[in-house]
Coordinates of C-alpha atoms in Angstrom, one line a residue:
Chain A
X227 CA 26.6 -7.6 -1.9
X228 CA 24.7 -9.0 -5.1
X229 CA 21.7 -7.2 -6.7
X230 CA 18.9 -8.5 -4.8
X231 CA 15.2 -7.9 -6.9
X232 CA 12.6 -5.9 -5.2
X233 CA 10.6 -9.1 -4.8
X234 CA 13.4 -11.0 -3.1
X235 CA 13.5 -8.1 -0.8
X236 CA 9.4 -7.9 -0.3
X237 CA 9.4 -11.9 0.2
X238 CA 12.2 -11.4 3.2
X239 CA 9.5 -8.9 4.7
X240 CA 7.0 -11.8 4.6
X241 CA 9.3 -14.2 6.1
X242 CA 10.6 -11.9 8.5
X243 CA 7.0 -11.5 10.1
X244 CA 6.6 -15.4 10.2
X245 CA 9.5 -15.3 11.6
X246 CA 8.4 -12.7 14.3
X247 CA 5.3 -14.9 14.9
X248 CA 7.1 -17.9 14.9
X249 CA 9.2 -16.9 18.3
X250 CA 6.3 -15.6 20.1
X251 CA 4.9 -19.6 19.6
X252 CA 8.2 -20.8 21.4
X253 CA 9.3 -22.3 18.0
X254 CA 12.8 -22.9 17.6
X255 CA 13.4 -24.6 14.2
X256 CA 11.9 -23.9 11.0
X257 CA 11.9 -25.6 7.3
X258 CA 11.9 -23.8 3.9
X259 CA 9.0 -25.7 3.2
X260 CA 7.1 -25.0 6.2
X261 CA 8.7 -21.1 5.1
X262 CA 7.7 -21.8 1.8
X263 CA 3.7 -23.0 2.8
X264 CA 2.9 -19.7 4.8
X265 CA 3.9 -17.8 2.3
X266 CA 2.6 -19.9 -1.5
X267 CA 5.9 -20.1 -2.9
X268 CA 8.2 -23.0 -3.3
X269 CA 10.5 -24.7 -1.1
X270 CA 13.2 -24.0 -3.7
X271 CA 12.5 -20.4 -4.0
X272 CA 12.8 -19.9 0.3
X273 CA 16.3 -21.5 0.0
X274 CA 17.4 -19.2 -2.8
X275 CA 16.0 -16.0 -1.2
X276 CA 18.0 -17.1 2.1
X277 CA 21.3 -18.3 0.1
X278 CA 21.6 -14.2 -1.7
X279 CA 23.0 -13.8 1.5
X280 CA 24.9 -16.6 2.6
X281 CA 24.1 -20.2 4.2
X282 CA 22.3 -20.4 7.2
X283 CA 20.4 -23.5 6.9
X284 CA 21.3 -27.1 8.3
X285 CA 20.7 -30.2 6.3
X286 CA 17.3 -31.9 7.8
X287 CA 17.3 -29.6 10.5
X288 CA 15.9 -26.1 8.7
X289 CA 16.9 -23.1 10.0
X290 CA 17.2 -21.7 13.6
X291 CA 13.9 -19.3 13.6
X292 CA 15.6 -16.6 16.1
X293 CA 19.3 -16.5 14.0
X294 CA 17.3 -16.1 10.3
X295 CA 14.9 -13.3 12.3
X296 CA 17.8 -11.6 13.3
X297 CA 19.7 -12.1 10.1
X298 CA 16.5 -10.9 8.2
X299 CA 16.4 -8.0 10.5
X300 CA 20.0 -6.6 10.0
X301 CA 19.8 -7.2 6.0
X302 CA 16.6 -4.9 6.0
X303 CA 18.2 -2.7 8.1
X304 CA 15.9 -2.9 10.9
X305 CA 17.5 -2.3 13.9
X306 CA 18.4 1.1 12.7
X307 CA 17.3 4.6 12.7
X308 CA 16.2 6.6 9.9
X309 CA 15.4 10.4 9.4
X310 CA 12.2 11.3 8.0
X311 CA 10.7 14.2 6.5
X312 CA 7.3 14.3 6.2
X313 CA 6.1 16.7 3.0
X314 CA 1.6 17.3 4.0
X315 CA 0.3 17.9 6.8
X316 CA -3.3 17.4 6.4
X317 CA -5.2 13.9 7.9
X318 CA -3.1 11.5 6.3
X319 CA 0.2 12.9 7.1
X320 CA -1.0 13.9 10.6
X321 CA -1.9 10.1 11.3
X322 CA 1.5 9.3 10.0
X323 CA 3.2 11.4 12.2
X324 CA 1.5 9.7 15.0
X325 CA 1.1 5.7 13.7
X326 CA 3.1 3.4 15.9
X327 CA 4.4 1.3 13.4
X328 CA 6.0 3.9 11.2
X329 CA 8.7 4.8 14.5
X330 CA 8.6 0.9 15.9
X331 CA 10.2 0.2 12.3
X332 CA 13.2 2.8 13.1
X333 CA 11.3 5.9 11.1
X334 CA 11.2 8.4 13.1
X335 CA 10.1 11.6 11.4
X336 CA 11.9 14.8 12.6
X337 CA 10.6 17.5 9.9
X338 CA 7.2 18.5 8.6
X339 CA 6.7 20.3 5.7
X340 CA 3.6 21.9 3.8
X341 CA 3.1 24.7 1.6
X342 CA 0.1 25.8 3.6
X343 CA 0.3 29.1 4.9
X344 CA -2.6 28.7 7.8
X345 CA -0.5 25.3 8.9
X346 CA 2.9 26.4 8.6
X347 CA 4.6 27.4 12.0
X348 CA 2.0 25.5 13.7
X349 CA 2.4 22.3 16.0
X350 CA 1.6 18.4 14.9
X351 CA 2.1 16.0 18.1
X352 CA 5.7 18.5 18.9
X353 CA 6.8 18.9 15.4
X354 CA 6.7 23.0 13.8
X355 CA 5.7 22.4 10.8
X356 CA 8.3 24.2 8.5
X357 CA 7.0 26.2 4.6
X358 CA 8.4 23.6 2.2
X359 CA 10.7 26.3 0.7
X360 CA 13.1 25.1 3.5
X361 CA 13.3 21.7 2.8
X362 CA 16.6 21.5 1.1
X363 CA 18.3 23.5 3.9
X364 CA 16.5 21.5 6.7
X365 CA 17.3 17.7 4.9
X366 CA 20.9 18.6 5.1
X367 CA 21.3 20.2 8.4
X368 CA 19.4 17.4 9.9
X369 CA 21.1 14.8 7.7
X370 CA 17.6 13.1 6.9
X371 CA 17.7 10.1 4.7
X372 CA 14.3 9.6 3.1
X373 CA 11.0 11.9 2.3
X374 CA 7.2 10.7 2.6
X375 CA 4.9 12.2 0.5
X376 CA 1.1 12.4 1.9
X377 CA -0.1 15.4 -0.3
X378 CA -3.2 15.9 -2.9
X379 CA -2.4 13.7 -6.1
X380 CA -1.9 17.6 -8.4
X381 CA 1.0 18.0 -5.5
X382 CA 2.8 15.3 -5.8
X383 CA 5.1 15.4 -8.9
X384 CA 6.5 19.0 -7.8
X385 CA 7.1 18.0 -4.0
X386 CA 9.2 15.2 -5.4
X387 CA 11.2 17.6 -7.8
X388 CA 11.9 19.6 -4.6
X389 CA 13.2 16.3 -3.0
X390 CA 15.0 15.2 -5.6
X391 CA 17.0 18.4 -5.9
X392 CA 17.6 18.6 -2.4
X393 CA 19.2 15.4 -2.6
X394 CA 17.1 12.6 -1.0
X395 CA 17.0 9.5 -3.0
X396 CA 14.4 7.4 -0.7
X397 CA 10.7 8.5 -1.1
X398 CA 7.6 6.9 0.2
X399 CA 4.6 8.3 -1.5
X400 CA 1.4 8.0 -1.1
X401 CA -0.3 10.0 -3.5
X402 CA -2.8 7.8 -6.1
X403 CA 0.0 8.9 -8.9
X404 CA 2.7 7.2 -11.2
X405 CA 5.4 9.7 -10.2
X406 CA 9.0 10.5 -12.4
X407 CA 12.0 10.1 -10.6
X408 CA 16.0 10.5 -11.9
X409 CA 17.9 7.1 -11.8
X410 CA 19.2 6.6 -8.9
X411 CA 16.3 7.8 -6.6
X412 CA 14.1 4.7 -5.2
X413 CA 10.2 5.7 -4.8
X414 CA 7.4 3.0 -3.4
X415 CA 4.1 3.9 -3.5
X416 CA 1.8 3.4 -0.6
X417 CA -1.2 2.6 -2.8
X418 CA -4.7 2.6 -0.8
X419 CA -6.8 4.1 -4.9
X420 CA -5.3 1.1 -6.4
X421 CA -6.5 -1.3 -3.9
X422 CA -9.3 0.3 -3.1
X423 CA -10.3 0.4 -6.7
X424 CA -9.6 -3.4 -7.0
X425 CA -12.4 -4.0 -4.1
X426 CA -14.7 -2.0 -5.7
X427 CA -14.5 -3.5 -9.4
X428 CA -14.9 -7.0 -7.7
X429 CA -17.8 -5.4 -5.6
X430 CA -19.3 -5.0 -8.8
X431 CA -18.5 -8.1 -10.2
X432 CA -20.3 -9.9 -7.2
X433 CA -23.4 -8.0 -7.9
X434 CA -23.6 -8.4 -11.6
X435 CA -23.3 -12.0 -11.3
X436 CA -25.6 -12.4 -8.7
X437 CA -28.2 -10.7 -10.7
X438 CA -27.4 -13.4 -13.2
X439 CA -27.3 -16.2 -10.8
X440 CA -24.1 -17.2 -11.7
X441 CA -21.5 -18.0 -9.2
X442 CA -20.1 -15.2 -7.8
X443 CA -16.6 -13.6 -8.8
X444 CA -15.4 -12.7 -5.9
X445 CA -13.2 -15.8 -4.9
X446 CA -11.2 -15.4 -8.5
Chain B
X233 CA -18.2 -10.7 -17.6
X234 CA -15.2 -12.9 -18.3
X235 CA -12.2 -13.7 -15.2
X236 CA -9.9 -10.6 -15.2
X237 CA -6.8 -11.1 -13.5
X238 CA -5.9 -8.8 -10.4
X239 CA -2.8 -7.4 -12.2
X240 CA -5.4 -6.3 -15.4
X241 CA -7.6 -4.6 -12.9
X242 CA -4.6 -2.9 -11.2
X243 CA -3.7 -1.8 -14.7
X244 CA -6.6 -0.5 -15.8
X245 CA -6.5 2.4 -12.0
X246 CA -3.4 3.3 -13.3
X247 CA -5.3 3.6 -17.0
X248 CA -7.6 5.6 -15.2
X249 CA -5.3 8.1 -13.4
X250 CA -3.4 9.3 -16.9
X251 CA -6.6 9.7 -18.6
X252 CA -7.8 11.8 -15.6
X253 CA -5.2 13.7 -16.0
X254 CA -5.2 13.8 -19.5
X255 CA -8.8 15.6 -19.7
X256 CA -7.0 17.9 -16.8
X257 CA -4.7 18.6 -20.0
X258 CA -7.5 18.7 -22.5
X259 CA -6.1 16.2 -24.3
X260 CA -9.0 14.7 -26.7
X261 CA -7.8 11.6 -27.9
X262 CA -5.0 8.8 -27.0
X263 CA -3.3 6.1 -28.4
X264 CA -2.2 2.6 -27.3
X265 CA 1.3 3.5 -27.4
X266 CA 0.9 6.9 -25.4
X267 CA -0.8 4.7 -22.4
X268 CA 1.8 2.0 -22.8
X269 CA 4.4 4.6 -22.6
X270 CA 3.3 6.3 -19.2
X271 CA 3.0 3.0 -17.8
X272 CA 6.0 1.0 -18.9
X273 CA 4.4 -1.7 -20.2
X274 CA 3.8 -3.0 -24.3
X275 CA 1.1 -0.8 -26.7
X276 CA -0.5 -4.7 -27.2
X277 CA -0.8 -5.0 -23.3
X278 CA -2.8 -2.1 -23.3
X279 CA -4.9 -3.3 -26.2
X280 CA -5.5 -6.9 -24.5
X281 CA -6.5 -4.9 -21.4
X282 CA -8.8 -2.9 -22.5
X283 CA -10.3 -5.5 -24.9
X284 CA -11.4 -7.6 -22.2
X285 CA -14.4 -5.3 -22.0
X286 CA -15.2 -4.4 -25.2
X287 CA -13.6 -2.6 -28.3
X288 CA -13.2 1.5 -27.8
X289 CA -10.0 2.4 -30.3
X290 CA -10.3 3.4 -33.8
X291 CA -7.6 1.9 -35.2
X292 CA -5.0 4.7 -36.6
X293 CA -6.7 7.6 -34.0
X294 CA -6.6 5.5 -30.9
X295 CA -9.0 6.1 -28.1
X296 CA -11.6 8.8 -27.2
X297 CA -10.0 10.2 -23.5
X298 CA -13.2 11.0 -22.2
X299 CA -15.5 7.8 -23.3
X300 CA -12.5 5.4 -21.9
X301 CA -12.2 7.2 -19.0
X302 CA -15.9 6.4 -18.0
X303 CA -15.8 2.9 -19.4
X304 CA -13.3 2.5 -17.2
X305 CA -14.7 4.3 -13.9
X306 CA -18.2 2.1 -14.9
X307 CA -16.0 -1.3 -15.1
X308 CA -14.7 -0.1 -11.7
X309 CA -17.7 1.0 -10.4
X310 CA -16.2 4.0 -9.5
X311 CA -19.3 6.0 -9.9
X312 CA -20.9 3.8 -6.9
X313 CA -21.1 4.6 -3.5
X314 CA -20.3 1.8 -1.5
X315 CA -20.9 1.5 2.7
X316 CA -17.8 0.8 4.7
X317 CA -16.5 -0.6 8.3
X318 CA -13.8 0.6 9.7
X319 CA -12.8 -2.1 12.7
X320 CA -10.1 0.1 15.2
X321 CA -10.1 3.6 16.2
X322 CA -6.9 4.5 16.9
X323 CA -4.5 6.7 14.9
X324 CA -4.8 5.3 11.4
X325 CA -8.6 4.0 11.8
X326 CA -9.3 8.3 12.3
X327 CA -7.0 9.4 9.7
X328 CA -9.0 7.0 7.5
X329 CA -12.3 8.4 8.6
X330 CA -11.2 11.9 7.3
X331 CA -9.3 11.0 4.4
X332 CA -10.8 13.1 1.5
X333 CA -9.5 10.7 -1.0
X334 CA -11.3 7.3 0.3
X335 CA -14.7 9.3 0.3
X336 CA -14.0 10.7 -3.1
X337 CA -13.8 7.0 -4.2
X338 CA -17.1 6.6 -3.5
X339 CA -16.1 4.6 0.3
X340 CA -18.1 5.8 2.9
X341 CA -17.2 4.7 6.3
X342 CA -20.6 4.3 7.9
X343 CA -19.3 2.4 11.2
X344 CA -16.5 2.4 13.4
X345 CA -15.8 -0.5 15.6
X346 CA -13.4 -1.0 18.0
X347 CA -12.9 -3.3 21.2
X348 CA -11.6 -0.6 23.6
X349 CA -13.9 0.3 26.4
X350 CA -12.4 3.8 26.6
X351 CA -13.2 4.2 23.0
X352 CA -16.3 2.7 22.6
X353 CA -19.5 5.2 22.6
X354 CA -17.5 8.3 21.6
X355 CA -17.4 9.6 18.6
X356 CA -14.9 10.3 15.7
X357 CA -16.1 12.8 13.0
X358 CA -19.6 12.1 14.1
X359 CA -19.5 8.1 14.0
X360 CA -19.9 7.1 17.3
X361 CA -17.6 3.8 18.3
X362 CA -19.6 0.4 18.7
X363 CA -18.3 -2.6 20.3
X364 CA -16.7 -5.0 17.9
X365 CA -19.2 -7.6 19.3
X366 CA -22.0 -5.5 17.5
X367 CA -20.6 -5.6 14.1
X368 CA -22.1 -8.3 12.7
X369 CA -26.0 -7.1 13.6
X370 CA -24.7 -3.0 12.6
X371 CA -23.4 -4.9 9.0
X372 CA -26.6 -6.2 8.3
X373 CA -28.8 -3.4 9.3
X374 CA -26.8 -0.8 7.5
X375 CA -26.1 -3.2 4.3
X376 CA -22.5 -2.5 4.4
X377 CA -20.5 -4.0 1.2
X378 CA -17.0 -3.8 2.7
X379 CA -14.6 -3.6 5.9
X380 CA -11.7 -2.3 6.5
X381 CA -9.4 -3.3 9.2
X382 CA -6.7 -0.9 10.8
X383 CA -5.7 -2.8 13.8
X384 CA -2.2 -3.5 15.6
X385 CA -1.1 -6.9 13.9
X386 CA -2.0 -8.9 16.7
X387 CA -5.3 -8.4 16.5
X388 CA -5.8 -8.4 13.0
X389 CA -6.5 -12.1 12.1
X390 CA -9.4 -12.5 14.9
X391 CA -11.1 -9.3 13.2
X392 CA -11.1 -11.1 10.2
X393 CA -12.7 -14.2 11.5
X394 CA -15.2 -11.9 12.7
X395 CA -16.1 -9.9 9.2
X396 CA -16.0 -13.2 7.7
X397 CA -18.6 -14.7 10.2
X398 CA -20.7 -11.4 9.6
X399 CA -20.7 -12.4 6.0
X400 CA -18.6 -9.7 4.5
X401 CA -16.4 -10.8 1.0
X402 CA -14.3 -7.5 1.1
X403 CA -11.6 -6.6 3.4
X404 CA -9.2 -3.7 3.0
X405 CA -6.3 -4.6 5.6
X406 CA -3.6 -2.2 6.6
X407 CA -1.8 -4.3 9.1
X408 CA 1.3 -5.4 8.1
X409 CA 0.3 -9.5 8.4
X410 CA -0.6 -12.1 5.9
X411 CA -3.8 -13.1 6.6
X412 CA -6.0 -16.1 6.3
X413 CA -9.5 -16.1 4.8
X414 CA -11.8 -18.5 3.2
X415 CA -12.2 -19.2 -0.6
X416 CA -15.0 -16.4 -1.7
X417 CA -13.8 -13.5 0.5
X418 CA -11.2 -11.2 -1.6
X419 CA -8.5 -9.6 1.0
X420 CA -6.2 -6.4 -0.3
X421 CA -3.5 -5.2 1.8
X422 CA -2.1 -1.9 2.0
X423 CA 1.2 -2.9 3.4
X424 CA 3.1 0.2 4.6
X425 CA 5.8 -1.9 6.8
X426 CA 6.8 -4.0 3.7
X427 CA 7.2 -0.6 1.7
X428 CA 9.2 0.4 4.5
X429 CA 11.4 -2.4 4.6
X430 CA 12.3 -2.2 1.1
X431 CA 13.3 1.5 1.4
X432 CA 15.3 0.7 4.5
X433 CA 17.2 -1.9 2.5
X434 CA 18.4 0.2 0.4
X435 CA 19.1 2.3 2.4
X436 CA 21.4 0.0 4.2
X437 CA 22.9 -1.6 0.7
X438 CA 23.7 1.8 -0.1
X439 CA 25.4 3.0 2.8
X440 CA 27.5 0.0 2.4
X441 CA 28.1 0.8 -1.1
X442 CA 28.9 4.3 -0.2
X443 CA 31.3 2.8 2.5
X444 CA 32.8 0.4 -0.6
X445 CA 33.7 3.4 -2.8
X446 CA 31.5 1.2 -5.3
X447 CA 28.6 2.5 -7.2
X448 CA 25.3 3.1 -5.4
X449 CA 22.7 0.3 -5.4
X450 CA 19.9 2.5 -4.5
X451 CA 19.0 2.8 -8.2
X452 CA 19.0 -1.1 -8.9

């Protein structure tokens, strides 16, 4: 398998959905330019996406929408299970524990951790919630393969030390924080501040240039 | 105020986190190539960033923690309060509702909306649930600057139509779709599923790796 970028990767997540909605229409062909359209990228750049991982396309006829779903699917690894722990358990990793999506994408989380002494041994939706001082043991008896983070932003840099030296080398964090990792250990960051920050600056930019009765910003 | 660029803006939260921290630290004063450093980008690139509002530095001491810090929470408007409606009540839409961190931004959900009879008219953390058809006279009563949407996918593009006919610009969206909106109205997405997918990759790649007896790929 070649090195495939991160943005190669992301852009098969966006065609993959297409894909998805594509099916649910009854559509049974599909062009890289008609790819290319939904998604504001190029023709050319759909086809070389698609050819990292070998030729699936016809000449003329585009691609069959079910086989590149189910191609897309099995190079993201979709159809499989993975192991979650779950390190916070306050209203963010609660709602984790119980969002849909998270176990419809094959994440299912089978450990909760926290540091909390008033949560630990409790119960979240049939799950004990374990003192994070167990983690390392846990992650390898119950052969997890990737950590979520969803604790306060001063928390986060130790609970991924812990991770990291109990082995793990996927983590999905969602604390607002740039966070260190080794080589070798792959982080994404869940980032609601960031976006949240980027509505709020061009909130402000609306307003200021209403006030001037210029046009507004927003649409930049 | 001149056009800054999404990526600048994202920049400059990221700005904002380290010199957060940095007070934290007690750290007085910071340089160009200190930011540039924790950020992985170029000393100039933080220069041009932060000169698209103004000059701070003193060339040779660099800048004052504290002043850039609120320069940059003013440019931000992270200092504002701004009023916020949440459209579906399910598990995410009530994590959201007591998430610390979106409140401490200055987001306060002042509506919940959903289009679930057995929802509607109860109440989550006091909000009681109004009937998505009463969004757009609720927006304008309570002057509400921004919405965001925590729907399943298939819903999520006809809840847009509807903040967009209600005459809102922002739109937070955590479903995992790209969606359409009209020049002037600025979408962000928190895309969870396409963070997923990319640590499920490689996850698969390496496995396979692992299966190769060839180096991992996980740190590519």
């Amino acid at each position: 398998m070649n090195r495939i970028s991160d943005a190669t990767i992301t852009r098969l997540s966006r065609y993959y959905r297409s894909l998805v909605h594509l099916e649910t229409q009854g559509q049974e062909m599909v062009s890289s330019k008609e790819l290319a359209k939904r998604h504001k990228v190029t023709p050319a750049q759909v086809r070389k996406d698609l050819s990292c991982f070998g030729q699936f396309g016809t000449r003329g006829l585009g691609y069959s929408v079910c086989q590149l779903k189910e191609t897309i699917a099995h190079i993201l690894g979709l159809h499989r299970i993975w192991k979650v722990a779950l390190v916070g358990a306050g209203s963010l990793g609660s709602a984790l524990i119980s969002y849909k999506e998270f176990k419809r994408q094959g994440f299912h989380i089978v450990a909760v951790f926290d540091n909390d002494p008033h949560k630990v041994g409790k119960k979240r939706r049939g799950l004990t919630i374990s003192d994070i001082t167990k983690l390392p043991k846990i992650v390898k008896e119950l052969d997890i393969n990737l950590a979520v983070v969803a604790v306060p932003t001063t928390a986060a840099q130790s609970v991924v030390d812990i991770l990291v030296k109990a082995g793990l080398k996927m983590i999905l964090n969602f604390a607002p924080e740039t966070l260190k990792t080794p080589p070798g250990v792959t982080i994404r960051n869940v980032n609601m501040a960031i976006e949240l920050e980027a509505l709020s600056y061009r909130l402000v930019a609306s307003e200021m240039s209403r006030l001037d009765g210029k046009p507004k910003l927003s649409s930049i």
